[in-house]
Amino acid sequence: MGVSHFPMAATYASLLALARSLREIRDLQQCVDPLHKKIILSLHEKVDFIVTFFEDYSDKHQGTLDFVGNGIREAAYEAQDFMDSYLCWVSTTDHDDGSSSSEAKGDEVNLDGDLTMASEKIDFILGEAMKMKNNDAAQDLRSLSYSSTVDSLSTVQATAKNMVVGFDDDLNSIKERLYEDSAELQIIPIFGMGGIGKTTLATRAYEDSIFSQYFDTRAWITVSQEYQRREILSGLFKSLKNQESDKSEAELAKLVYQNLLGRRYLIVIDDMWSTEAWDDLKMIFPDDGNGSRILLTTRLLDVASYAGSSDFPIHQMSFIDEDQSWELLQQRVFGQQSCPLQLVEVGKKIAKNCGGLPLTIVVVAGLLLSSGNTAMREEVWENISENISAREPTIALQCSKILCFSYDRLPLRLKTCFLYIAAFPEDSEIDVSMLIKLWVAEGFLKPNDGFKCLEDVGERYLDDLVKRSLLLVRKKWPAGILESVGVHDMLREICITKAEEEGFLHRRRVSSKTDSRTEFLEDPYRRRLTFQITKGNQEWEILDSSVRSILIFPKDYYIPRLYVESRHMCVLDAPRLGRTTVSHIISTFHNLRYFHMSMCEGFPASISKLANLETLVVSDNGSALELPCEILKIPKLRHLIFPKGVRLSNYPSDMGIVHESDLQTIETVIDFVFAEEITRILVNLKKLKATYNMPGRDWDDFSLDNLSNLRNLEHLEITMQDQDRDWCHPSMRWNHAFPMALKKLSLEGVPLPWENMTIIGSLPNLQVLQMVSNCDTEFSEWTTVEGEFLQLKCFYTSLDHVVKWETEKEHFPCLETLILDSVELIDEIPIGIGEIDTLQYIELWGCKKSMEDSAEQIEKHQHENGNDVFRVRVNH
C-alpha cells in the first residue's frame, strides 16, 4: 500500500466527535453499566490525550504529514460509529421498563461488543500517535517542504512588486504616516489577506525617491512563517551596510542597533506571522525622537494590533474595484499599449471575476501572456473568462502558492471550522450565529474553562479566522458585533480542494438533468454532504449509513421526501422538507443535534424524542405555530428559532419539568408570558425576541415583573405589532425593570415614556439600544443624566414625541454610533453629542435639513480635533 496524504482535519473532526460521545455517555446517570462506565472514562481520557497530541503535532509540523497512511482516520471513524451506536441506545432507553426504541425496531444492540471494538480502535490510534512522535523523518520532510515553499513565496512577491494600480489612496495614507510631525518612532502595520497587495504598497513607499532622501537609512527584511533570529539580523545588517557578517547573534543585534542609533531610519518588516517574532526584533530599533518609522506587513490582525503604535490605526487593505482590476489587467498584459477593442468586453469580465484580489489578476495576466502568439485571440480570452469563473486549476494552483500559507498556518482546531465553509454556495453571506450553531452540532468545538459555553468558543474561533484574513466581514451589528461573513473566491477554492482531498466534505450539484432519486453507495468516509440544487420537487434516498450531516442549498426548493439510511445523523439543514419526511426524521435520528425545517401545519409533540437536539430552526412556516410544551423536555436544547413566529402552549404544572433548561435562544415568540415557573426554567436564556398584539389586553397579562428573573439574558427584542395609537392610555406605559445582564435592547412600538429612561440607562452592560416607533402619545423633554448609559456604543432611535433633547458628552462616555430615524420634532443634534471623544459615525434617515446641518457641523468639529475616522451619512 503506497504512501498517501494524511487527512488531518477530517481525522481530528472525527476524534472530537468521538470525545463528545464518550463525554456524554460518561455524564449520563442512568442506563450505563458501572463496568461500562469505567471503560468509558478510560477511553475518554485516551481520546482527549490523542486530540491534544494531534493539535500540538499539527502546529509543529504545519500539516505536512504525508508519510502517515489513512489507518488512523479509518480507526477514528469506526470508533466513532461504535460509540454513537452506544449513545443512541442509552439516550433512547425507556427508564421504566428498560426497553428502547432500538429494541422495539428489532435492531441488535451489542453494548459489550461496541465498547470492545471502540477500545481496540482507540488503542490503535494511540499507538500510531506514539509512532508519529518518534518518527524523525517527519522533521526532515517538513524542512524540505518549507524550503521550496519559501522560494515560491519570494517569486510571487517579486512579481507582486510590479503591481501599481489601485493603491493611490493607500499610498497617500501611508505617506502621511511616514511624514507626520510625531518625532517618536512609529510602527505602521499594513494588514490584509494574502495577495491583496500589502508587499506592493510597502514597496512603493519604500522605493519612493522622496523617502530615499528624507530618511538617513533604509532596510527591508522578510520574516515569513519560520525564521531564525540570526538570519533576520544578518539580513538587516546586510541591507544597512551592504556587506555580509559572520558574527554571532548577539553581536549582530548590537551592530544593527549601533547602525540605526541617532539616524532617522525606515525599516520594512515584510510578512510577519507572530507576536513572538516582533518581540524578538523590537529591541534592536532605537527611538531617538527623530521621526524614524517601521512599516510592518502581516495577514494577522493580532500581530498588527500587537506591534502597532496604539495612538494610530492599523492600515487595512481593501479589494480593488472593477475599474481598477481592469486597469491592472491591461497594464500587466499590454504594458503601455491599448487593449484591442474586440477584447475589452471579455477582458472586463475576466477582471471582474478576479474578485478584486490583485494576486489573482497578476496570475491570470501571466496565464494570458504564456499563451504566446495566440494570446490576442478572442476565443483564448473567452476560455479564460469561463474557466476563471469555474476556478481553472492552473489559476487556483498558482494563487495557492501564497494563499495556502494562511491555511497551512492554521491551528488544527481552526482547520475543521474553516473547511466547513466549503459547504456553502459561492458568494454566500453566511450568518455568523447559524454557522457557530452548526460548528457546535458537528462537535468541532472543545469545552474550554475560559468560556461559559461552546457558542462562546465558536465566537472566539470565528474571530480568529477573520483576524487571519481567511474570512471576510460582510455585515456587522453596531458595537462591532459580527452579523455575517464570507470568503474570497480563491480562498473558497482552496477550502473546497482541501475539504475534498481529505474526504472532509462531499459536494454535489443537483440540476434539472439529475434523476429525482439520488442514491449514494456505502462510503465510510462520506460523513458530510452538501447539495447545491437547481430543481425542486425531488425525492432523495441516500443509502449511506456513514452520513452525519446533510446541508441543502438554496433554501427555497421544496423536497417532498428525503430518506436517509444512517441513524447517526447529527446535522440536517433542509428547511423545505415534506411533513412525512419530518415524521421519519423525528422517529429515526436520535443523535440529531441541528435540525432546520419548515412546518406549515401543527407541530408534532414527538419532537421531544430527539434527546440530543441542540438547535431547532423552523422557517417559512407561514402563520404562527403552536409549540408543544414537551419541547422543554429535550435536555440539550439550546436554540429555538422561528423567524415567522411561534406561540408557546400553556405549561401544566404536572408536566414534570423541574430542571433548569439549557435554552439560550428563543425567537420569535408571540405574546410570551413571563410566568414565574417559566422564568425559573429559562434562567440560562441569553437571547429572546418577542412580539405582542396588545389591543384588548394589558401588560399585566404577561407577568412582566418576572422579566428581570432572566438574569443571563443579554439580547432582548420586544415588538408591538400593528398598533393603533389610540389604545395607548397611561396605564399601558412600560414601567418594568429589565434584566441587568442586557447588552442589546430593541423596543419597537413599545410605549416607554422618556421620563422613565432611567430604567434603561441604569443597565450596566448595555451596548446597543434601539427605540423606534414609540407609541406613547405624550410630548416629552428628555434630559439625560451623568452615570447612565456607561457602556452604550450604539443608539438607534426615532425620538418619538421628544420636543427637546438635552445631553452632555459625559452622559454617553462610550458612544460610537448614533442613528436617527425620522426625527420630526427636534431641529438639531445636541452639542454635547458632537463633543463625545469616542464618536465615529452619525446616520440620519428622513430627518429635517437643520438636523443634517448640525450633523455636518459635528463632522467638521470632530475632524478638526483629529478624529479622522468620524463619518456622517444622510439618507433621504
mmCIF file of N, CA and C in Angstrom, residues 66-171:
data_model
loop_
_atom_site.group_PDB
_atom_site.id
_atom_site.type_symbol
_atom_site.label_atom_id
_atom_site.label_comp_id
_atom_site.label_asym_id
_atom_site.label_seq_id
_atom_site.Cartn_x
_atom_site.Cartn_y
_atom_site.Cartn_z
ATOM 1 N N ASP A 66 2.538 13.748 5.100
ATOM 2 C CA ASP A 66 2.230 12.818 4.016
ATOM 3 C C ASP A 66 2.728 11.397 4.273
ATOM 4 N N PHE A 67 3.637 11.247 5.218
ATOM 5 C CA PHE A 67 4.205 9.923 5.464
ATOM 6 C C PHE A 67 3.245 9.023 6.232
ATOM 7 N N VAL A 68 2.147 9.553 6.721
ATOM 8 C CA VAL A 68 1.197 8.779 7.509
ATOM 9 C C VAL A 68 0.067 8.292 6.619
ATOM 10 N N GLY A 69 -0.350 7.050 6.793
ATOM 11 C CA GLY A 69 -1.425 6.499 5.979
ATOM 12 C C GLY A 69 -2.791 6.838 6.530
ATOM 13 N N ASN A 70 -3.823 6.234 5.951
ATOM 14 C CA ASN A 70 -5.197 6.526 6.337
ATOM 15 C C ASN A 70 -5.690 5.668 7.497
ATOM 16 N N GLY A 71 -4.856 4.812 8.032
ATOM 17 C CA GLY A 71 -5.307 3.907 9.082
ATOM 18 C C GLY A 71 -5.885 4.606 10.285
ATOM 19 N N ILE A 72 -5.321 5.766 10.626
ATOM 20 C CA ILE A 72 -5.807 6.497 11.792
ATOM 21 C C ILE A 72 -7.219 6.997 11.547
ATOM 22 N N ARG A 73 -7.459 7.552 10.369
ATOM 23 C CA ARG A 73 -8.804 8.052 10.077
ATOM 24 C C ARG A 73 -9.809 6.904 10.092
ATOM 25 N N GLU A 74 -9.465 5.776 9.482
ATOM 26 C CA GLU A 74 -10.365 4.630 9.476
ATOM 27 C C GLU A 74 -10.731 4.215 10.900
ATOM 28 N N ALA A 75 -9.707 4.124 11.751
ATOM 29 C CA ALA A 75 -9.947 3.702 13.131
ATOM 30 C C ALA A 75 -10.789 4.728 13.876
ATOM 31 N N ALA A 76 -10.528 6.018 13.637
ATOM 32 C CA ALA A 76 -11.300 7.073 14.310
ATOM 33 C C ALA A 76 -12.763 7.014 13.907
ATOM 34 N N TYR A 77 -13.027 6.824 12.609
ATOM 35 C CA TYR A 77 -14.406 6.752 12.146
ATOM 36 C C TYR A 77 -15.112 5.528 12.714
ATOM 37 N N GLU A 78 -14.432 4.399 12.734
ATOM 38 C CA GLU A 78 -15.053 3.175 13.246
ATOM 39 C C GLU A 78 -15.344 3.299 14.735
ATOM 40 N N ALA A 79 -14.397 3.867 15.488
ATOM 41 C CA ALA A 79 -14.624 4.069 16.922
ATOM 42 C C ALA A 79 -15.788 5.021 17.142
ATOM 43 N N GLN A 80 -15.877 6.051 16.312
ATOM 44 C CA GLN A 80 -16.989 6.993 16.413
ATOM 45 C C GLN A 80 -18.321 6.286 16.151
ATOM 46 N N ASP A 81 -18.360 5.409 15.153
ATOM 47 C CA ASP A 81 -19.586 4.673 14.842
ATOM 48 C C ASP A 81 -20.025 3.809 16.021
ATOM 49 N N PHE A 82 -19.073 3.094 16.615
ATOM 50 C CA PHE A 82 -19.400 2.224 17.742
ATOM 51 C C PHE A 82 -19.975 3.031 18.909
ATOM 52 N N MET A 83 -19.329 4.144 19.231
ATOM 53 C CA MET A 83 -19.788 4.912 20.382
ATOM 54 C C MET A 83 -21.087 5.675 20.092
ATOM 55 N N ASP A 84 -21.303 6.066 18.841
ATOM 56 C CA ASP A 84 -22.570 6.701 18.503
ATOM 57 C C ASP A 84 -23.722 5.706 18.641
ATOM 58 N N SER A 85 -23.471 4.456 18.265
ATOM 59 C CA SER A 85 -24.492 3.421 18.438
ATOM 60 C C SER A 85 -24.795 3.213 19.918
ATOM 61 N N TYR A 86 -23.733 3.177 20.708
ATOM 62 C CA TYR A 86 -23.900 3.020 22.159
ATOM 63 C C TYR A 86 -24.708 4.189 22.716
ATOM 64 N N LEU A 87 -24.339 5.422 22.338
ATOM 65 C CA LEU A 87 -25.033 6.614 22.825
ATOM 66 C C LEU A 87 -26.488 6.615 22.385
ATOM 67 N N CYS A 88 -26.726 6.188 21.162
ATOM 68 C CA CYS A 88 -28.091 6.145 20.643
ATOM 69 C C CYS A 88 -28.945 5.213 21.496
ATOM 70 N N TRP A 89 -28.397 4.067 21.830
ATOM 71 C CA TRP A 89 -29.158 3.097 22.634
ATOM 72 C C TRP A 89 -29.429 3.665 24.031
ATOM 73 N N VAL A 90 -28.401 4.223 24.653
ATOM 74 C CA VAL A 90 -28.550 4.724 26.022
ATOM 75 C C VAL A 90 -29.553 5.869 26.086
ATOM 76 N N SER A 91 -29.463 6.810 25.114
ATOM 77 C CA SER A 91 -30.305 8.006 25.175
ATOM 78 C C SER A 91 -31.760 7.730 24.809
ATOM 79 N N THR A 92 -32.051 6.566 24.219
ATOM 80 C CA THR A 92 -33.435 6.256 23.833
ATOM 81 C C THR A 92 -34.049 5.175 24.708
ATOM 82 N N THR A 93 -33.365 4.773 25.758
ATOM 83 C CA THR A 93 -33.891 3.735 26.643
ATOM 84 C C THR A 93 -35.045 4.269 27.482
ATOM 85 N N ASP A 94 -36.085 3.501 27.557
ATOM 86 C CA ASP A 94 -37.222 3.853 28.409
ATOM 87 C C ASP A 94 -36.858 3.449 29.837
ATOM 88 N N HIS A 95 -36.799 4.417 30.719
ATOM 89 C CA HIS A 95 -36.324 4.144 32.074
ATOM 90 C C HIS A 95 -37.276 3.289 32.901
ATOM 91 N N ASP A 96 -38.530 3.184 32.459
ATOM 92 C CA ASP A 96 -39.483 2.410 33.253
ATOM 93 C C ASP A 96 -39.315 0.917 33.058
ATOM 94 N N ASP A 97 -39.136 0.493 31.811
ATOM 95 C CA ASP A 97 -39.076 -0.946 31.570
ATOM 96 C C ASP A 97 -37.766 -1.394 30.947
ATOM 97 N N GLY A 98 -36.845 -0.449 30.713
ATOM 98 C CA GLY A 98 -35.544 -0.823 30.179
ATOM 99 C C GLY A 98 -35.527 -1.035 28.701
ATOM 100 N N SER A 99 -36.686 -0.935 28.045
ATOM 101 C CA SER A 99 -36.705 -1.121 26.600
ATOM 102 C C SER A 99 -36.271 0.151 25.909
ATOM 103 N N SER A 100 -35.998 0.057 24.638
ATOM 104 C CA SER A 100 -35.583 1.226 23.873
ATOM 105 C C SER A 100 -36.234 1.177 22.510
ATOM 106 N N SER A 101 -36.222 2.324 21.863
ATOM 107 C CA SER A 101 -36.786 2.371 20.521
ATOM 108 C C SER A 101 -35.991 1.487 19.585
ATOM 109 N N SER A 102 -34.693 1.315 19.850
ATOM 110 C CA SER A 102 -33.877 0.445 19.000
ATOM 111 C C SER A 102 -34.349 -0.986 19.121
ATOM 112 N N GLU A 103 -34.620 -1.417 20.381
ATOM 113 C CA GLU A 103 -35.072 -2.783 20.585
ATOM 114 C C GLU A 103 -36.454 -2.984 19.971
ATOM 115 N N ALA A 104 -37.287 -1.932 20.068
ATOM 116 C CA ALA A 104 -38.642 -2.059 19.533
ATOM 117 C C ALA A 104 -38.627 -2.306 18.049
ATOM 118 N N LYS A 105 -37.595 -1.814 17.385
ATOM 119 C CA LYS A 105 -37.486 -1.993 15.945
ATOM 120 C C LYS A 105 -36.780 -3.293 15.582
ATOM 121 N N GLY A 106 -36.351 -4.005 16.603
ATOM 122 C CA GLY A 106 -35.709 -5.270 16.329
ATOM 123 C C GLY A 106 -34.235 -5.142 15.996
ATOM 124 N N ASP A 107 -33.639 -3.950 16.181
ATOM 125 C CA ASP A 107 -32.223 -3.778 15.896
ATOM 126 C C ASP A 107 -31.407 -4.487 16.964
ATOM 127 N N GLU A 108 -30.311 -5.056 16.556
ATOM 128 C CA GLU A 108 -29.444 -5.738 17.503
ATOM 129 C C GLU A 108 -28.609 -4.718 18.260
ATOM 130 N N VAL A 109 -28.546 -4.848 19.568
ATOM 131 C CA VAL A 109 -27.749 -3.965 20.405
ATOM 132 C C VAL A 109 -26.706 -4.810 21.118
ATOM 133 N N ASN A 110 -25.452 -4.547 20.867
ATOM 134 C CA ASN A 110 -24.360 -5.297 21.474
ATOM 135 C C ASN A 110 -23.424 -4.311 22.142
ATOM 136 N N LEU A 111 -23.782 -3.894 23.351
ATOM 137 C CA LEU A 111 -23.008 -2.855 24.022
ATOM 138 C C LEU A 111 -21.599 -3.325 24.349
ATOM 139 N N ASP A 112 -21.465 -4.555 24.809
ATOM 140 C CA ASP A 112 -20.127 -5.073 25.112
ATOM 141 C C ASP A 112 -19.264 -5.094 23.856
ATOM 142 N N GLY A 113 -19.863 -5.527 22.750
ATOM 143 C CA GLY A 113 -19.106 -5.579 21.502
ATOM 144 C C GLY A 113 -18.706 -4.189 21.021
ATOM 145 N N ASP A 114 -19.621 -3.232 21.127
ATOM 146 C CA ASP A 114 -19.307 -1.871 20.710
ATOM 147 C C ASP A 114 -18.142 -1.307 21.519
ATOM 148 N N LEU A 115 -18.178 -1.510 22.827
ATOM 149 C CA LEU A 115 -17.110 -0.991 23.681
ATOM 150 C C LEU A 115 -15.779 -1.668 23.372
ATOM 151 N N THR A 116 -15.827 -2.962 23.151
ATOM 152 C CA THR A 116 -14.588 -3.699 22.852
ATOM 153 C C THR A 116 -13.974 -3.219 21.548
ATOM 154 N N MET A 117 -14.795 -3.092 20.520
ATOM 155 C CA MET A 117 -14.279 -2.645 19.229
ATOM 156 C C MET A 117 -13.772 -1.206 19.294
ATOM 157 N N ALA A 118 -14.520 -0.349 19.998
ATOM 158 C CA ALA A 118 -14.077 1.039 20.138
ATOM 159 C C ALA A 118 -12.753 1.108 20.873
ATOM 160 N N SER A 119 -12.587 0.273 21.905
ATOM 161 C CA SER A 119 -11.330 0.257 22.669
ATOM 162 C C SER A 119 -10.160 -0.157 21.788
ATOM 163 N N GLU A 120 -10.382 -1.147 20.930
ATOM 164 C CA GLU A 120 -9.317 -1.601 20.041
ATOM 165 C C GLU A 120 -8.909 -0.503 19.066
ATOM 166 N N LYS A 121 -9.889 0.182 18.519
ATOM 167 C CA LYS A 121 -9.594 1.248 17.550
ATOM 168 C C LYS A 121 -8.853 2.412 18.209
ATOM 169 N N ILE A 122 -9.297 2.785 19.411
ATOM 170 C CA ILE A 122 -8.660 3.905 20.115
ATOM 171 C C ILE A 122 -7.225 3.538 20.511
ATOM 172 N N ASP A 123 -7.014 2.295 20.935
ATOM 173 C CA ASP A 123 -5.653 1.865 21.273
ATOM 174 C C ASP A 123 -4.751 1.878 20.034
ATOM 175 N N PHE A 124 -5.322 1.499 18.898
ATOM 176 C CA PHE A 124 -4.546 1.552 17.649
ATOM 177 C C PHE A 124 -4.119 2.991 17.345
ATOM 178 N N ILE A 125 -5.066 3.932 17.463
ATOM 179 C CA ILE A 125 -4.745 5.334 17.183
ATOM 180 C C ILE A 125 -3.681 5.840 18.148
ATOM 181 N N LEU A 126 -3.801 5.457 19.404
ATOM 182 C CA LEU A 126 -2.819 5.877 20.400
ATOM 183 C C LEU A 126 -1.428 5.352 20.049
ATOM 184 N N GLY A 127 -1.387 4.100 19.586
ATOM 185 C CA GLY A 127 -0.102 3.535 19.190
ATOM 186 C C GLY A 127 0.499 4.257 17.984
ATOM 187 N N GLU A 128 -0.360 4.572 17.002
ATOM 188 C CA GLU A 128 0.126 5.298 15.817
ATOM 189 C C GLU A 128 0.606 6.696 16.186
ATOM 190 N N ALA A 129 -0.065 7.321 17.141
ATOM 191 C CA ALA A 129 0.355 8.651 17.577
ATOM 192 C C ALA A 129 1.744 8.603 18.187
ATOM 193 N N MET A 130 2.012 7.550 18.944
ATOM 194 C CA MET A 130 3.338 7.424 19.546
ATOM 195 C C MET A 130 4.410 7.192 18.477
ATOM 196 N N LYS A 131 4.046 6.462 17.409
ATOM 197 C CA LYS A 131 4.991 6.290 16.300
ATOM 198 C C LYS A 131 5.298 7.629 15.643
ATOM 199 N N MET A 132 4.266 8.432 15.468
ATOM 200 C CA MET A 132 4.453 9.759 14.871
ATOM 201 C C MET A 132 5.380 10.602 15.728
ATOM 202 N N LYS A 133 5.220 10.484 17.020
ATOM 203 C CA LYS A 133 6.044 11.282 17.927
ATOM 204 C C LYS A 133 7.515 10.931 17.799
ATOM 205 N N ASN A 134 7.788 9.657 17.524
ATOM 206 C CA ASN A 134 9.179 9.212 17.459
ATOM 207 C C ASN A 134 9.737 9.150 16.045
ATOM 208 N N ASN A 135 8.977 9.586 15.073
ATOM 209 C CA ASN A 135 9.401 9.462 13.685
ATOM 210 C C ASN A 135 10.213 10.692 13.274
ATOM 211 N N ASP A 136 11.528 10.509 13.202
ATOM 212 C CA ASP A 136 12.399 11.640 12.871
ATOM 213 C C ASP A 136 12.244 12.087 11.431
ATOM 214 N N ALA A 137 11.713 11.208 10.593
ATOM 215 C CA ALA A 137 11.593 11.569 9.181
ATOM 216 C C ALA A 137 10.623 12.716 8.975
ATOM 217 N N ALA A 138 9.679 12.883 9.914
ATOM 218 C CA ALA A 138 8.711 13.959 9.766
ATOM 219 C C ALA A 138 9.392 15.324 9.714
ATOM 220 N N GLN A 139 10.400 15.518 10.578
ATOM 221 C CA GLN A 139 11.093 16.802 10.604
ATOM 222 C C GLN A 139 11.832 17.062 9.299
ATOM 223 N N ASP A 140 12.471 16.022 8.759
ATOM 224 C CA ASP A 140 13.208 16.199 7.503
ATOM 225 C C ASP A 140 12.253 16.556 6.366
ATOM 226 N N LEU A 141 11.116 15.857 6.309
ATOM 227 C CA LEU A 141 10.162 16.116 5.243
ATOM 228 C C LEU A 141 9.577 17.517 5.355
ATOM 229 N N ARG A 142 9.299 17.955 6.604
ATOM 230 C CA ARG A 142 8.778 19.286 6.808
ATOM 231 C C ARG A 142 9.769 20.348 6.362
ATOM 232 N N SER A 143 11.042 20.155 6.672
ATOM 233 C CA SER A 143 12.060 21.130 6.312
ATOM 234 C C SER A 143 12.181 21.263 4.800
ATOM 235 N N LEU A 144 12.170 20.105 4.107
ATOM 236 C CA LEU A 144 12.278 20.152 2.643
ATOM 237 C C LEU A 144 11.085 20.889 2.054
ATOM 238 N N SER A 145 9.904 20.584 2.604
ATOM 239 C CA SER A 145 8.700 21.221 2.080
ATOM 240 C C SER A 145 8.748 22.720 2.303
ATOM 241 N N TYR A 146 9.263 23.137 3.458
ATOM 242 C CA TYR A 146 9.288 24.562 3.750
ATOM 243 C C TYR A 146 10.240 25.298 2.812
ATOM 244 N N SER A 147 11.389 24.718 2.534
ATOM 245 C CA SER A 147 12.356 25.393 1.683
ATOM 246 C C SER A 147 11.752 25.730 0.328
ATOM 247 N N SER A 148 11.094 24.764 -0.291
ATOM 248 C CA SER A 148 10.519 25.024 -1.610
ATOM 249 C C SER A 148 9.398 26.048 -1.521
ATOM 250 N N THR A 149 8.676 26.040 -0.380
ATOM 251 C CA THR A 149 7.594 26.994 -0.228
ATOM 252 C C THR A 149 8.109 28.413 -0.158
ATOM 253 N N VAL A 150 9.204 28.612 0.566
ATOM 254 C CA VAL A 150 9.756 29.951 0.681
ATOM 255 C C VAL A 150 10.190 30.476 -0.673
ATOM 256 N N ASP A 151 10.803 29.603 -1.485
ATOM 257 C CA ASP A 151 11.212 30.027 -2.820
ATOM 258 C C ASP A 151 10.012 30.482 -3.634
ATOM 259 N N SER A 152 8.920 29.724 -3.548
ATOM 260 C CA SER A 152 7.727 30.091 -4.310
ATOM 261 C C SER A 152 7.177 31.429 -3.839
ATOM 262 N N LEU A 153 7.179 31.628 -2.520
ATOM 263 C CA LEU A 153 6.668 32.873 -1.983
ATOM 264 C C LEU A 153 7.485 34.054 -2.473
ATOM 265 N N SER A 154 8.796 33.913 -2.458
ATOM 266 C CA SER A 154 9.653 35.003 -2.899
ATOM 267 C C SER A 154 9.384 35.345 -4.354
ATOM 268 N N THR A 155 9.185 34.306 -5.178
ATOM 269 C CA THR A 155 8.921 34.538 -6.600
ATOM 270 C C THR A 155 7.641 35.321 -6.806
ATOM 271 N N VAL A 156 6.574 34.920 -6.087
ATOM 272 C CA VAL A 156 5.303 35.600 -6.265
ATOM 273 C C VAL A 156 5.375 37.021 -5.738
ATOM 274 N N GLN A 157 6.099 37.238 -4.630
ATOM 275 C CA GLN A 157 6.226 38.584 -4.104
ATOM 276 C C GLN A 157 6.993 39.475 -5.063
ATOM 277 N N ALA A 158 8.010 38.911 -5.684
ATOM 278 C CA ALA A 158 8.762 39.702 -6.651
ATOM 279 C C ALA A 158 7.861 40.149 -7.794
ATOM 280 N N THR A 159 6.975 39.261 -8.213
ATOM 281 C CA THR A 159 6.009 39.630 -9.255
ATOM 282 C C THR A 159 5.048 40.695 -8.744
ATOM 283 N N ALA A 160 4.607 40.543 -7.513
ATOM 284 C CA ALA A 160 3.612 41.469 -6.960
ATOM 285 C C ALA A 160 4.150 42.884 -6.843
ATOM 286 N N LYS A 161 5.466 43.045 -6.710
ATOM 287 C CA LYS A 161 6.029 44.380 -6.554
ATOM 288 C C LYS A 161 5.823 45.240 -7.791
ATOM 289 N N ASN A 162 5.506 44.621 -8.912
ATOM 290 C CA ASN A 162 5.284 45.393 -10.133
ATOM 291 C C ASN A 162 3.848 45.882 -10.284
ATOM 292 N N MET A 163 2.963 45.505 -9.360
ATOM 293 C CA MET A 163 1.574 45.937 -9.452
ATOM 294 C C MET A 163 1.487 47.378 -8.974
ATOM 295 N N VAL A 164 0.966 48.258 -9.803
ATOM 296 C CA VAL A 164 0.979 49.679 -9.467
ATOM 297 C C VAL A 164 -0.407 50.304 -9.586
ATOM 298 N N VAL A 165 -1.454 49.500 -9.658
ATOM 299 C CA VAL A 165 -2.811 50.020 -9.857
ATOM 300 C C VAL A 165 -3.626 49.819 -8.592
ATOM 301 N N GLY A 166 -4.431 50.830 -8.268
ATOM 302 C CA GLY A 166 -5.417 50.662 -7.208
ATOM 303 C C GLY A 166 -4.910 50.956 -5.816
ATOM 304 N N PHE A 167 -3.683 51.487 -5.688
ATOM 305 C CA PHE A 167 -3.125 51.718 -4.367
ATOM 306 C C PHE A 167 -2.858 53.194 -4.077
ATOM 307 N N ASP A 168 -3.382 54.096 -4.908
ATOM 308 C CA ASP A 168 -3.074 55.513 -4.728
ATOM 309 C C ASP A 168 -3.543 56.029 -3.371
ATOM 310 N N ASP A 169 -4.787 55.718 -3.013
ATOM 311 C CA ASP A 169 -5.295 56.184 -1.715
ATOM 312 C C ASP A 169 -4.526 55.559 -0.572
ATOM 313 N N ASP A 170 -4.240 54.256 -0.696
ATOM 314 C CA ASP A 170 -3.463 53.579 0.347
ATOM 315 C C ASP A 170 -2.082 54.213 0.473
ATOM 316 N N LEU A 171 -1.450 54.466 -0.677
ATOM 317 C CA LEU A 171 -0.096 55.029 -0.666
ATOM 318 C C LEU A 171 -0.089 56.423 -0.045
#
